[in-house]
CSV table of C-alpha atoms and ligand atoms in Angstrom, one decimal:
chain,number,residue,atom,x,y,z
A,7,UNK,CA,-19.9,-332.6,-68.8
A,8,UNK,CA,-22.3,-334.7,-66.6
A,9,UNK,CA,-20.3,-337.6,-64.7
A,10,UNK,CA,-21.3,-340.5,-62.3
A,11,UNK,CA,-20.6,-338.1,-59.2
A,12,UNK,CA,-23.1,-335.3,-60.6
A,13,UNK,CA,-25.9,-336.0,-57.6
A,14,UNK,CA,-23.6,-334.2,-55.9
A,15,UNK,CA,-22.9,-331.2,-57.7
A,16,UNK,CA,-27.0,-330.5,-58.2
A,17,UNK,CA,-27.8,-327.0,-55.6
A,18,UNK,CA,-29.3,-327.4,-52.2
A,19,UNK,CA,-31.3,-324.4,-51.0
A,20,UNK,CA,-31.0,-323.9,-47.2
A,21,UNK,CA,-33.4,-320.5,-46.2
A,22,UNK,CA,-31.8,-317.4,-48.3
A,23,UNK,CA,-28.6,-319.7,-49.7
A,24,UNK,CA,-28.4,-321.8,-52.4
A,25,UNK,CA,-25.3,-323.8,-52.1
A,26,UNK,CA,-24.1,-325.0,-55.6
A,27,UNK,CA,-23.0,-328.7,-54.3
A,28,UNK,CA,-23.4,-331.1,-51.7
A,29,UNK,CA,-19.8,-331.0,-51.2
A,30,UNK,CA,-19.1,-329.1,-47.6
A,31,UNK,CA,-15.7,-328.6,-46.1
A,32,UNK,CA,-15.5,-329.9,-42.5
A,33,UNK,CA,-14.6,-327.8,-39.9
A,34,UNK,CA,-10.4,-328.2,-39.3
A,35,UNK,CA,-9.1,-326.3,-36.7
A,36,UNK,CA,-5.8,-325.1,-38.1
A,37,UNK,CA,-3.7,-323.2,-35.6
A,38,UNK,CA,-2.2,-320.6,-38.5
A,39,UNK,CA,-3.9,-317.6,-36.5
A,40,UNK,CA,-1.7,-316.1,-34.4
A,41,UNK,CA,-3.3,-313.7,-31.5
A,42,UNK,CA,-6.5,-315.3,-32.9
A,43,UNK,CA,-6.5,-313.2,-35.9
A,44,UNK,CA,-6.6,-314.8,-39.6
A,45,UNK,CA,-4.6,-313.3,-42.0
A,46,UNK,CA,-3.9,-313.6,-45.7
A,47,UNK,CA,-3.1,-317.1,-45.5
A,48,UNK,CA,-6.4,-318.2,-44.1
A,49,UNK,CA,-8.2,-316.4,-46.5
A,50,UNK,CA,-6.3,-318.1,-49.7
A,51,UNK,CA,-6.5,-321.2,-47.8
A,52,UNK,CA,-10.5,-321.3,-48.1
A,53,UNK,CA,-10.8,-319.5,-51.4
A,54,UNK,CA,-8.9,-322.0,-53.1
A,55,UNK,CA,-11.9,-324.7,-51.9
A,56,UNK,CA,-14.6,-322.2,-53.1
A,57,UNK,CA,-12.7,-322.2,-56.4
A,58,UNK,CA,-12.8,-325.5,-57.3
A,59,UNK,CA,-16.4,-326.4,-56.5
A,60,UNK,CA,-16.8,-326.9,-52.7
A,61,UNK,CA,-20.6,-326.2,-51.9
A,62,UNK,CA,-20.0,-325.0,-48.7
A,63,UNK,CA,-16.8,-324.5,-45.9
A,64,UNK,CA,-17.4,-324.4,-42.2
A,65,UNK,CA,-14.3,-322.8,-41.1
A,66,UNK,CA,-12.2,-323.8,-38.1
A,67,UNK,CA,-13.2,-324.3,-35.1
A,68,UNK,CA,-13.6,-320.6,-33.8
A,69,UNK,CA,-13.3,-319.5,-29.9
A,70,UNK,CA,-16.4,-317.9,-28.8
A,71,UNK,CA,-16.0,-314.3,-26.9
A,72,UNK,CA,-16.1,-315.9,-23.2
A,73,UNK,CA,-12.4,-316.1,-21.4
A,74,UNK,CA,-12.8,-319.8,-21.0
A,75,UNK,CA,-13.8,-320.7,-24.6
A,76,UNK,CA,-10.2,-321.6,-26.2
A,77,UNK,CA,-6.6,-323.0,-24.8
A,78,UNK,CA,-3.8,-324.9,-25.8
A,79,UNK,CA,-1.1,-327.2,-25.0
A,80,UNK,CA,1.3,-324.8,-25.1
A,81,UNK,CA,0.5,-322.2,-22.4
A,82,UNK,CA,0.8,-318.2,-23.7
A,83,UNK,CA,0.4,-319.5,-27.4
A,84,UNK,CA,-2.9,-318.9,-29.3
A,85,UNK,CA,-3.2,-319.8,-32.6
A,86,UNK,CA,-6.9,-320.4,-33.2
A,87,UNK,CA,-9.3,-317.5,-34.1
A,88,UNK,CA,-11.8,-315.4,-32.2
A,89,UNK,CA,-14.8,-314.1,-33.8
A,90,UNK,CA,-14.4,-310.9,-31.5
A,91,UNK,CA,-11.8,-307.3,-31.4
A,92,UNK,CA,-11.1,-305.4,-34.6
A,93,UNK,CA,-8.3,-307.2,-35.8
A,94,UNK,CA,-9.4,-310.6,-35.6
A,95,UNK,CA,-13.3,-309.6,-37.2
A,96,UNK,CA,-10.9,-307.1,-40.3
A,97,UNK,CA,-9.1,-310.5,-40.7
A,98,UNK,CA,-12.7,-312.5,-41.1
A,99,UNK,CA,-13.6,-310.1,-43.6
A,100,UNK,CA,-11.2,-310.4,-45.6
A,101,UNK,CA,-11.4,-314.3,-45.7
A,102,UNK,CA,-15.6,-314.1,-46.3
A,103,UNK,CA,-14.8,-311.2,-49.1
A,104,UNK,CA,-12.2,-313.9,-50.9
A,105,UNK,CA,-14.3,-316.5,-50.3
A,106,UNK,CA,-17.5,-315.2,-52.0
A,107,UNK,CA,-15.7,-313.5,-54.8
A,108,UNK,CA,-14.7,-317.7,-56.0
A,109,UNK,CA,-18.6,-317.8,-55.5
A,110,UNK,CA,-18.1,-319.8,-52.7
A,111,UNK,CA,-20.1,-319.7,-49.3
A,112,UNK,CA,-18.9,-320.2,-45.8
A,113,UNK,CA,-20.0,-320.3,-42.2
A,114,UNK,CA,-17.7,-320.2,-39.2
A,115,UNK,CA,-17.6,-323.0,-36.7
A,116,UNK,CA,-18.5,-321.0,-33.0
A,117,UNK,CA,-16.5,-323.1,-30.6
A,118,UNK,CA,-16.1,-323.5,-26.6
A,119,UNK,CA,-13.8,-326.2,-26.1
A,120,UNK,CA,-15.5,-326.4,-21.9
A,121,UNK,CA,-14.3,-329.7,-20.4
A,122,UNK,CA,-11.4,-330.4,-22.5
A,123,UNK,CA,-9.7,-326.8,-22.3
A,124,UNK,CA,-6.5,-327.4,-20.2
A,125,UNK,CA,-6.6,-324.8,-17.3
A,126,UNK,CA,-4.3,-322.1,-17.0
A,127,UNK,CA,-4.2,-321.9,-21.1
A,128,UNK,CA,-5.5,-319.9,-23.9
A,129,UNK,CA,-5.7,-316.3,-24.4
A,130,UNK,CA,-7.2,-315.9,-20.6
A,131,UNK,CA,-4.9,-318.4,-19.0
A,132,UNK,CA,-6.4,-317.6,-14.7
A,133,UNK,CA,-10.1,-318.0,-16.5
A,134,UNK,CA,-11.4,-321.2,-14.5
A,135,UNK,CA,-12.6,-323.8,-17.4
A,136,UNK,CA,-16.5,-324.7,-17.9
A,137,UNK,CA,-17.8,-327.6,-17.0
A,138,UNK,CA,-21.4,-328.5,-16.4
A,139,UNK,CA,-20.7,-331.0,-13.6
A,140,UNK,CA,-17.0,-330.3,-13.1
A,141,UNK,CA,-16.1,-333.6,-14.7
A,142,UNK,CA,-14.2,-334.2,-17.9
A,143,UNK,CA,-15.5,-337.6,-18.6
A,144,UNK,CA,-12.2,-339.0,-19.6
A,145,UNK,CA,-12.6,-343.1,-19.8
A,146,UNK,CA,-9.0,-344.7,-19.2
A,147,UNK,CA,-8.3,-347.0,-22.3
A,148,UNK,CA,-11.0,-345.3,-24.4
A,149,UNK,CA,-9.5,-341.8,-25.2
A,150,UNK,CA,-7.8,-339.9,-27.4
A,151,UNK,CA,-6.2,-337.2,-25.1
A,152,UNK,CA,-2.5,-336.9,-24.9
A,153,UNK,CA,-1.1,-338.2,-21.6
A,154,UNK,CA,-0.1,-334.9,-20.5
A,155,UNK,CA,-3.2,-333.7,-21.6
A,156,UNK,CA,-5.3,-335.5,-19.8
A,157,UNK,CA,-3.3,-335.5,-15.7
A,158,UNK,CA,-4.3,-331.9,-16.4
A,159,UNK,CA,-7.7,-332.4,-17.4
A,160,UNK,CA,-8.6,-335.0,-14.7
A,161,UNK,CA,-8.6,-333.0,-11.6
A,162,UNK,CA,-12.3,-332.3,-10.9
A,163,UNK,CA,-13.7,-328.4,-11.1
A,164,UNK,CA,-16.5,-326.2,-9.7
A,165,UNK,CA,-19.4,-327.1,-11.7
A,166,UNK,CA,-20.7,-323.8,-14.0
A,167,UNK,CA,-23.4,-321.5,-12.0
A,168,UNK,CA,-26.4,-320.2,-13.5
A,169,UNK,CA,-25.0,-316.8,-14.0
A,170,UNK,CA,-21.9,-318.4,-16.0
A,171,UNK,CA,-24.2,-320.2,-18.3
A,172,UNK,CA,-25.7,-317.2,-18.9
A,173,UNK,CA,-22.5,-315.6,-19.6
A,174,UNK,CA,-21.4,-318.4,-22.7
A,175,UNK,CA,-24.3,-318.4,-23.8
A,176,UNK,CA,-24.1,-314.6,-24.6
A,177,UNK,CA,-20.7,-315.1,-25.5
A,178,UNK,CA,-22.0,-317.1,-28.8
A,179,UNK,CA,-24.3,-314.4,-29.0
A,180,UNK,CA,-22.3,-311.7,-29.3
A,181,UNK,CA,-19.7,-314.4,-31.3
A,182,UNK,CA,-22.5,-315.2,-33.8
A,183,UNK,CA,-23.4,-311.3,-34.2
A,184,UNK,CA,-19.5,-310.5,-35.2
A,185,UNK,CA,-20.2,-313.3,-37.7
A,186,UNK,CA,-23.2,-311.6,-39.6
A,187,UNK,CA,-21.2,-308.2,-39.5
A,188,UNK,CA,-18.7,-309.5,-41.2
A,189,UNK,CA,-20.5,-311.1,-43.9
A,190,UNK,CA,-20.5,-314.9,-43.1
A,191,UNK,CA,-23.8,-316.7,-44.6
A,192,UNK,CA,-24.2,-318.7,-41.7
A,193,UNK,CA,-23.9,-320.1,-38.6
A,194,UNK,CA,-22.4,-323.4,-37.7
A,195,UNK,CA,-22.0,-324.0,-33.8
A,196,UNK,CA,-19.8,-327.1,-32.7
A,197,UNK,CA,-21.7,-329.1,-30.3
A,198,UNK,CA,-19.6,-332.6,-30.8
A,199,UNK,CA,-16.5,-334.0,-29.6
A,200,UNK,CA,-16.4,-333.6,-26.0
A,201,UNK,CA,-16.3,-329.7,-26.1
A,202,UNK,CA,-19.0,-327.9,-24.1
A,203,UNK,CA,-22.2,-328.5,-25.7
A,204,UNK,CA,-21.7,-332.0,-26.2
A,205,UNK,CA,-20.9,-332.4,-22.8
A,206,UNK,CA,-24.1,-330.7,-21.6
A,207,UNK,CA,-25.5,-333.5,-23.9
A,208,UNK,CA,-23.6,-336.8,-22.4
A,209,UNK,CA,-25.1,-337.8,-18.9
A,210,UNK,CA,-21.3,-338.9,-18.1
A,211,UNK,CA,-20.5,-335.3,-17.9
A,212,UNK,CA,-24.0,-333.9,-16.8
A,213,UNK,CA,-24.9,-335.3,-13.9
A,214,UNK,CA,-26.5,-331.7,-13.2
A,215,UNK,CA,-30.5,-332.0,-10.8
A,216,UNK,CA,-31.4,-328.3,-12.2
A,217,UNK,CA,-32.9,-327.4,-15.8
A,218,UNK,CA,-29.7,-328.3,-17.2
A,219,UNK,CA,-29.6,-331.3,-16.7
A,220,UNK,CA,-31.8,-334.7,-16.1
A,221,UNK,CA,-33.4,-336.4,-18.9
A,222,UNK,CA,-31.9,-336.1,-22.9
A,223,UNK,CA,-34.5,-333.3,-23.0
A,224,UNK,CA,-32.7,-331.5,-20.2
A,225,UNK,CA,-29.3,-332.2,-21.2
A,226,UNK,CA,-30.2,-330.9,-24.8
A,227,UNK,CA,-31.3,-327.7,-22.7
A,228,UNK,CA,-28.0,-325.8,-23.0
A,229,UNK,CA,-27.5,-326.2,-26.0
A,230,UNK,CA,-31.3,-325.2,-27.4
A,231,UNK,CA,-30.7,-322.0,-25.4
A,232,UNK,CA,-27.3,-321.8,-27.4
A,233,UNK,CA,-29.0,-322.0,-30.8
A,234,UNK,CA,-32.2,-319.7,-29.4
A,235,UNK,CA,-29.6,-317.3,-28.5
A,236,UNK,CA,-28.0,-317.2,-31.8
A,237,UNK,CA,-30.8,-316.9,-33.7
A,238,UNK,CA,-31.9,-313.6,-32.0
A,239,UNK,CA,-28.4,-312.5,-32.7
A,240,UNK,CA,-28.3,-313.5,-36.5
A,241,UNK,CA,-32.3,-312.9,-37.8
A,242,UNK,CA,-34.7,-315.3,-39.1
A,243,UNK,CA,-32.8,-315.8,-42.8
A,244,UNK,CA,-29.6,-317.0,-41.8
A,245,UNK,CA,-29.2,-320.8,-41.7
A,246,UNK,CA,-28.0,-322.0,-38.4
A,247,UNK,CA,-26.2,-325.6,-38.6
A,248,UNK,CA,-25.3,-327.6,-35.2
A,249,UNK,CA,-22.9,-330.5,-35.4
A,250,UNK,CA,-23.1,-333.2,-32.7
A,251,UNK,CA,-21.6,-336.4,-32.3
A,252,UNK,CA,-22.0,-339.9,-30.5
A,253,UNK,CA,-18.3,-340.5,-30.1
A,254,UNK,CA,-16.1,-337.9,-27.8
A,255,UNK,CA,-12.3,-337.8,-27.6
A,256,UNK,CA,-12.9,-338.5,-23.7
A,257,UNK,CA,-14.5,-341.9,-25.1
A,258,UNK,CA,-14.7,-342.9,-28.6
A,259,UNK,CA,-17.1,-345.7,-27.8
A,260,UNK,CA,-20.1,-342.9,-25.9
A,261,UNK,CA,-22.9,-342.7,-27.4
A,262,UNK,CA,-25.7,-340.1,-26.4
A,263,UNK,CA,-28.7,-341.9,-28.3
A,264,UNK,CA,-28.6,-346.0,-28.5
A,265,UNK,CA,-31.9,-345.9,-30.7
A,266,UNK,CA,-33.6,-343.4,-33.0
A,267,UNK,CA,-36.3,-343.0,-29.8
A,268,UNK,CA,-33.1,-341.6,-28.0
A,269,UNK,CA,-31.8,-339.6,-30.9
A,270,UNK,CA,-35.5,-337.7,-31.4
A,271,UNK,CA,-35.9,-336.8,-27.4
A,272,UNK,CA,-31.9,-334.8,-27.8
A,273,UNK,CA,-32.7,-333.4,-31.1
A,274,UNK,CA,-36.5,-332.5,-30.7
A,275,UNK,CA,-35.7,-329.6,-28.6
A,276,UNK,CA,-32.6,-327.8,-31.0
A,277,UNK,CA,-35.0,-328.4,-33.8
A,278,UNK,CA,-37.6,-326.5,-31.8
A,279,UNK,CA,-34.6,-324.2,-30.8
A,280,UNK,CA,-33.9,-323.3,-34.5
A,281,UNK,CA,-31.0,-325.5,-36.1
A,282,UNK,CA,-31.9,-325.6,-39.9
A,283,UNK,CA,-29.2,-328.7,-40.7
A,284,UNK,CA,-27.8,-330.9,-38.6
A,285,UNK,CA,-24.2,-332.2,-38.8
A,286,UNK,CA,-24.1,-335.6,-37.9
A,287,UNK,CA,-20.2,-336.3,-37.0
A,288,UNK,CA,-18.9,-340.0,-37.5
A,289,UNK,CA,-15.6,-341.3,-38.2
A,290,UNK,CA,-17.1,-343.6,-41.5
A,291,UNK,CA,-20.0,-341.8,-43.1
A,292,UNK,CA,-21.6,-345.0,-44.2
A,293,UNK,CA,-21.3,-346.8,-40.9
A,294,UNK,CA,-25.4,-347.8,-39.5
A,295,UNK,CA,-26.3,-345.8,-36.9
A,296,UNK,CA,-28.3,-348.4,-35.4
A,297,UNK,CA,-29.0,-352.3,-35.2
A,298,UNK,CA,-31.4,-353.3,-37.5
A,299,UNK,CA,-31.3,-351.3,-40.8
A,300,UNK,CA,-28.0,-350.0,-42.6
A,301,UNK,CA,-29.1,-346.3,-42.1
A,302,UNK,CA,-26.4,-344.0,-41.2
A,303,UNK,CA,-26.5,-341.6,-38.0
A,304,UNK,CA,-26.9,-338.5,-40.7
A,305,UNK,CA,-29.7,-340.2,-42.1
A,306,UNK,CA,-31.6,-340.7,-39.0
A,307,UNK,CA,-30.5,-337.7,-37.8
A,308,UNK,CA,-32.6,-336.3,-40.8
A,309,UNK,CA,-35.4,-338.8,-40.6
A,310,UNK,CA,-36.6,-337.9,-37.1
A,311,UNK,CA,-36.1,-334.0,-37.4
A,312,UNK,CA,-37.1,-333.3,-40.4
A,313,UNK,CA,-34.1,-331.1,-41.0
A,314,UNK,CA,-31.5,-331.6,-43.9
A,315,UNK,CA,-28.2,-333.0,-42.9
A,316,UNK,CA,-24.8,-333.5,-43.4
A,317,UNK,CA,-22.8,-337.0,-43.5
A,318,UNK,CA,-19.1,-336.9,-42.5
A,319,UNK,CA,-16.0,-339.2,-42.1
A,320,UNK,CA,-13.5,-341.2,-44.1
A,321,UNK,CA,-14.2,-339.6,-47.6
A,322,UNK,CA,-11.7,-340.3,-50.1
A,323,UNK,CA,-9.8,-342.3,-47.6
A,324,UNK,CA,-9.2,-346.0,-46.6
A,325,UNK,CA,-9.3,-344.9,-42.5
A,326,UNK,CA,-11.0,-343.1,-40.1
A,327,UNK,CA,-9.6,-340.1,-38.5
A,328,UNK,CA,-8.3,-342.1,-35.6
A,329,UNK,CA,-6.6,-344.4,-37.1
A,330,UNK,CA,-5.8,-342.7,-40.4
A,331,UNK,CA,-2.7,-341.2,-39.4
A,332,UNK,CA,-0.5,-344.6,-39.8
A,333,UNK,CA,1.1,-344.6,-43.2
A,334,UNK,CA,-1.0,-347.3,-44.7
A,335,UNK,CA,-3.8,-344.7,-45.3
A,336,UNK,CA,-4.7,-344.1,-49.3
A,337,UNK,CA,-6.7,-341.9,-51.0
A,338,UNK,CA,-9.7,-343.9,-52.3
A,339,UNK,CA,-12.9,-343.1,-54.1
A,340,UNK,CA,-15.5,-344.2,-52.1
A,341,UNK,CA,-18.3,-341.8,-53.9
A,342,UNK,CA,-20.9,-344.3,-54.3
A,343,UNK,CA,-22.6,-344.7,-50.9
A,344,UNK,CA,-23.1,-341.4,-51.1
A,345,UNK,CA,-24.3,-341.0,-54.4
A,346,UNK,CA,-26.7,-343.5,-53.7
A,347,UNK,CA,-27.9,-342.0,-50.6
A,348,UNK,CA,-28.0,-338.5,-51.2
A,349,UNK,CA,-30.1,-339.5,-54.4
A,350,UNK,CA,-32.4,-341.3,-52.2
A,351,UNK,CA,-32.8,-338.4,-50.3
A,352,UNK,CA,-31.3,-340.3,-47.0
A,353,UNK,CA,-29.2,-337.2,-46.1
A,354,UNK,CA,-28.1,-334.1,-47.9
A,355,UNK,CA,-24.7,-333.1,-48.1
A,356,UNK,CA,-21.3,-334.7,-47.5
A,357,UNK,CA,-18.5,-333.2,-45.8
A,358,UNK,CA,-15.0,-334.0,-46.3
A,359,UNK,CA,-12.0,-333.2,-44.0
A,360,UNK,CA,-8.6,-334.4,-44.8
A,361,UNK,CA,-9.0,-335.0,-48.4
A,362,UNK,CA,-9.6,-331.4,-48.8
A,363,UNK,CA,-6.5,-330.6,-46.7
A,364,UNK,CA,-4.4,-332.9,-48.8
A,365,UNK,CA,-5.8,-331.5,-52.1
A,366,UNK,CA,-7.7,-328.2,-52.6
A,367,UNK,CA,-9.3,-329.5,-55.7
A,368,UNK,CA,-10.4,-332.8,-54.8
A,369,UNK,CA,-14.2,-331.3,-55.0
A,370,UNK,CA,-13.5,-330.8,-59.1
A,371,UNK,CA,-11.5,-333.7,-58.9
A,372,UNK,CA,-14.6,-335.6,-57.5
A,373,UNK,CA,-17.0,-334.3,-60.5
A,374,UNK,CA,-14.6,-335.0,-63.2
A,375,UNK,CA,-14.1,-338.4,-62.3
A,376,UNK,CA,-10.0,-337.4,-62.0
A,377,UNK,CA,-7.4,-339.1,-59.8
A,378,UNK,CA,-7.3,-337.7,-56.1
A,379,UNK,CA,-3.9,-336.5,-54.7
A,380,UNK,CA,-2.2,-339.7,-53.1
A,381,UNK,CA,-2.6,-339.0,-49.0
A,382,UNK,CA,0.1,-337.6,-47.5
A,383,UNK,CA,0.1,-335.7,-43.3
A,384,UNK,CA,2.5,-333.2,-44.5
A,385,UNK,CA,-0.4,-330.6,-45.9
A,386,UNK,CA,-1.5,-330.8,-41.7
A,387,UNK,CA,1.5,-328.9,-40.9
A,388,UNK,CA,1.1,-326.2,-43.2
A,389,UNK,CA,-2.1,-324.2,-44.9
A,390,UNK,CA,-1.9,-324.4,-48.9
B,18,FMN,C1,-6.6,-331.3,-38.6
B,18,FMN,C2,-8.0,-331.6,-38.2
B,18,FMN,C3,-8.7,-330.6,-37.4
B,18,FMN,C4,-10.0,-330.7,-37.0
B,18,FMN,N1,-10.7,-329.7,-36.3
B,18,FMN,C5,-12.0,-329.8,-36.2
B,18,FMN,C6,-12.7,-328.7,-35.7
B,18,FMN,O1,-12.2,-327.6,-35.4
B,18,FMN,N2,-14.1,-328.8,-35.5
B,18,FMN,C7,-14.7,-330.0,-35.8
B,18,FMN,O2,-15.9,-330.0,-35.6
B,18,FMN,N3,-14.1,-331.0,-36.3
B,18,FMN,C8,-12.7,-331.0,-36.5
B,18,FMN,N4,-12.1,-332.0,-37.1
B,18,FMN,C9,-12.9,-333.2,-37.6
B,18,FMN,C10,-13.3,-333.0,-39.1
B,18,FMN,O3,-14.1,-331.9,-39.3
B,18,FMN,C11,-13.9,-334.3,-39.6
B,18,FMN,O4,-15.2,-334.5,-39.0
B,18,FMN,C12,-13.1,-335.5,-39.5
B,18,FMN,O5,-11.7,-335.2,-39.9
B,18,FMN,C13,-13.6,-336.7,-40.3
B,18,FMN,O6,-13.7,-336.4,-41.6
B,18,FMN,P1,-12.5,-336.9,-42.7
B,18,FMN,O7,-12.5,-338.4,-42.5
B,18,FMN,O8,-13.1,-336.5,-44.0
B,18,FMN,O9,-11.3,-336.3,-42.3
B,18,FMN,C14,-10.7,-331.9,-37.5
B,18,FMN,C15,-10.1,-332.9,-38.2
B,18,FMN,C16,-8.7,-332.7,-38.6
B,18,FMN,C17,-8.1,-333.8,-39.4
């Protein structure tokens, strides 16, 4: 049956993989792990998206094998994966093995939250957060922190030492080789949001005088070496994709780039680095990136690296994700945009986030031109 939403069922290939749509499952960190370790649930959870069409899922965020990579709110609890210890890579298995038997193809999303890690959480609660200049970059009135979040963020740290950059960066390493053994098909490293690698990015947080900091070609140094260092880890075949993002939860208004000059200097040197595709985070997918032409942040993301890329944010749905939880928020069909700009080749893939929490066949939905589950916040709570 061929419908108006068929651009984006036609296959991308990206190195070995040939993903069967442009439809990708954004990464949602979850919480239904507990000790870290994914069980049954997670692994029905994700199949039931490769079933019904999605092209590819980038699981949930994923804690990194470094003490400092993960906490929580609640101190003692940990309910997001690890990539690392036998239980929690036999429980990743099982998800990658469900998973590919819908045909489906997933990567998992190699996390360090850094800056915005509350201390004295997580599975190593005494491990001292990493910061690269000690600072959490928190703008008062321009956040999306919790307040008792952010008293315990605010309090300045050491900044990180060589030697514990060193260490993370082995940490995704040795993160990003779990992931291979296992049988993932990819690699997709979070370097958005405020977490660590965005915050090596954002001279708010960076005020670093060594290589790690300085110019956007410095401050993209950290996380190049990231990406080098997972490449050695996974081989030459297997598609590495780095999300980044102009907004942070610290400050929804930062931007790292204010014109496509900007954006080429940070991305030039992960390109060189190895990232094959490029996840370009916004809250409204067809937002412009920049004054002066209606070209969205994935598409000149793509335009000056040369690499495919992925457009994200409000798919399906009448809000963004910070405003969307208020209950005017509908399900929509807002398709076109991207039809249009996927077929003019302006970026690659979309991925969608809450409309695939809310309905698990929204991506067959989306080709057969059939009504969308209304929205509704109560699939958050739960994994179905
Ligand atoms: C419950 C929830 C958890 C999320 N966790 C992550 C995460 O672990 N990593 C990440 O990069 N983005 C995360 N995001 C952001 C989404 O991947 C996505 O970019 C955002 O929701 C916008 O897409 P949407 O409008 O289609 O929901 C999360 C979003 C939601 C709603």
């Amino acid at each position: 049956m061929t419908s108006a939403a068929e651009p984006l069922f036609q296959p991308l290939r990206l190195l070995r993989l040939t993903l069967r749509s442009r439809i990708v499952m954004s990464p949602m960190t979850r919480q239904f792990s507990p000790g870290g370790v994914p069980g049954q649930n997670v692994a029905d959870y994700y199949r039931r998206r490769a079933e019904a069409g999605v092209g590819l899922i980038v699981a949930e965020g994923t804690g990194i094998d470094h003490p400092s990579a993960i906490g929580s709110d609640a101190p003692g609890e940990n309910n997001i994966p690890v990539l690392h210890g036998e239980a929690a890579l036999a429980g990743w298995k099982k998800v990658v093995d469900d998973v590919h038997a819908a045909g489906g193809i997933i990567f998992p999303q190699l996390w360090h939250m850094g800056v915005l890690r509350v201390p004295g959480t997580g599975p190593s609660p005494d491990a001292p957060s990493s910061r690269p200049s000690g600072l959490c970059g928190v703008r008062v009135g321009a956040h999306s922190l919790r307040p008792g979040v952010v008293e315990r963020l605010l309090p300045p740290t050491e900044p990180m030492t060589d030697s514990e950059i060193a260490d993370v960066i082995a940490g995704y390493a040795r993160s990003a080789a779990n992931a291979r053994a296992v049988g993932f098909d990819g690699i997709a490293i979070h370097g958005a949001h405020g977490y660590l690698i965005d915050t090596f990015f954002w001279e708010e947080t960076n005020k670093r005088t060594d290589r790690w900091g300085g110019d956007r070609v410095g401050r993209a140094r950290f996380g190049a070496e990231v990406v080098k260092a997972v490449r050695a880890a996974v081989g030459p075949d297997m598609p590495i994709m780095l999300r980044y993002s102009q907004w942070k939860q610290q400050d929804y208004s930062a931007r790292l780039a204010r014109t496509p000059e900007e954006l080429e200097m940070l991305l030039g040197p992960l390109v060189d680095a190895g990232v094959d595709v490029f996840d370009a985070s916004t809250r409204l997918f067809w937002k412009p990136a920049f004054e002066g032409s209606d070209m969205t942040l994935a598409g000149w993301t793509k335009k000056v690296s040369g690499k495919p890329s992925v457009a994200v944010g409000g798919v399906g749905l009448s809000k963004d994700l910070q405003t969307g939880f208020a209950g005017d928020m509908v399900s929509v069909n807002n398709l076109d945009q991207a039809i249009t700009r996927i077929e003019r080749g302006e970026f690659d893939l979309l991925a969608v986030g809450r409309s695939l929490l809310v309905d698990p066949e929204w991506a067959l939905k989306a080709r057969e031109g059939k009504p969308f589950k209304p929205f509704s916040v109560e699939p958050f709570s739960y994994l179905h």
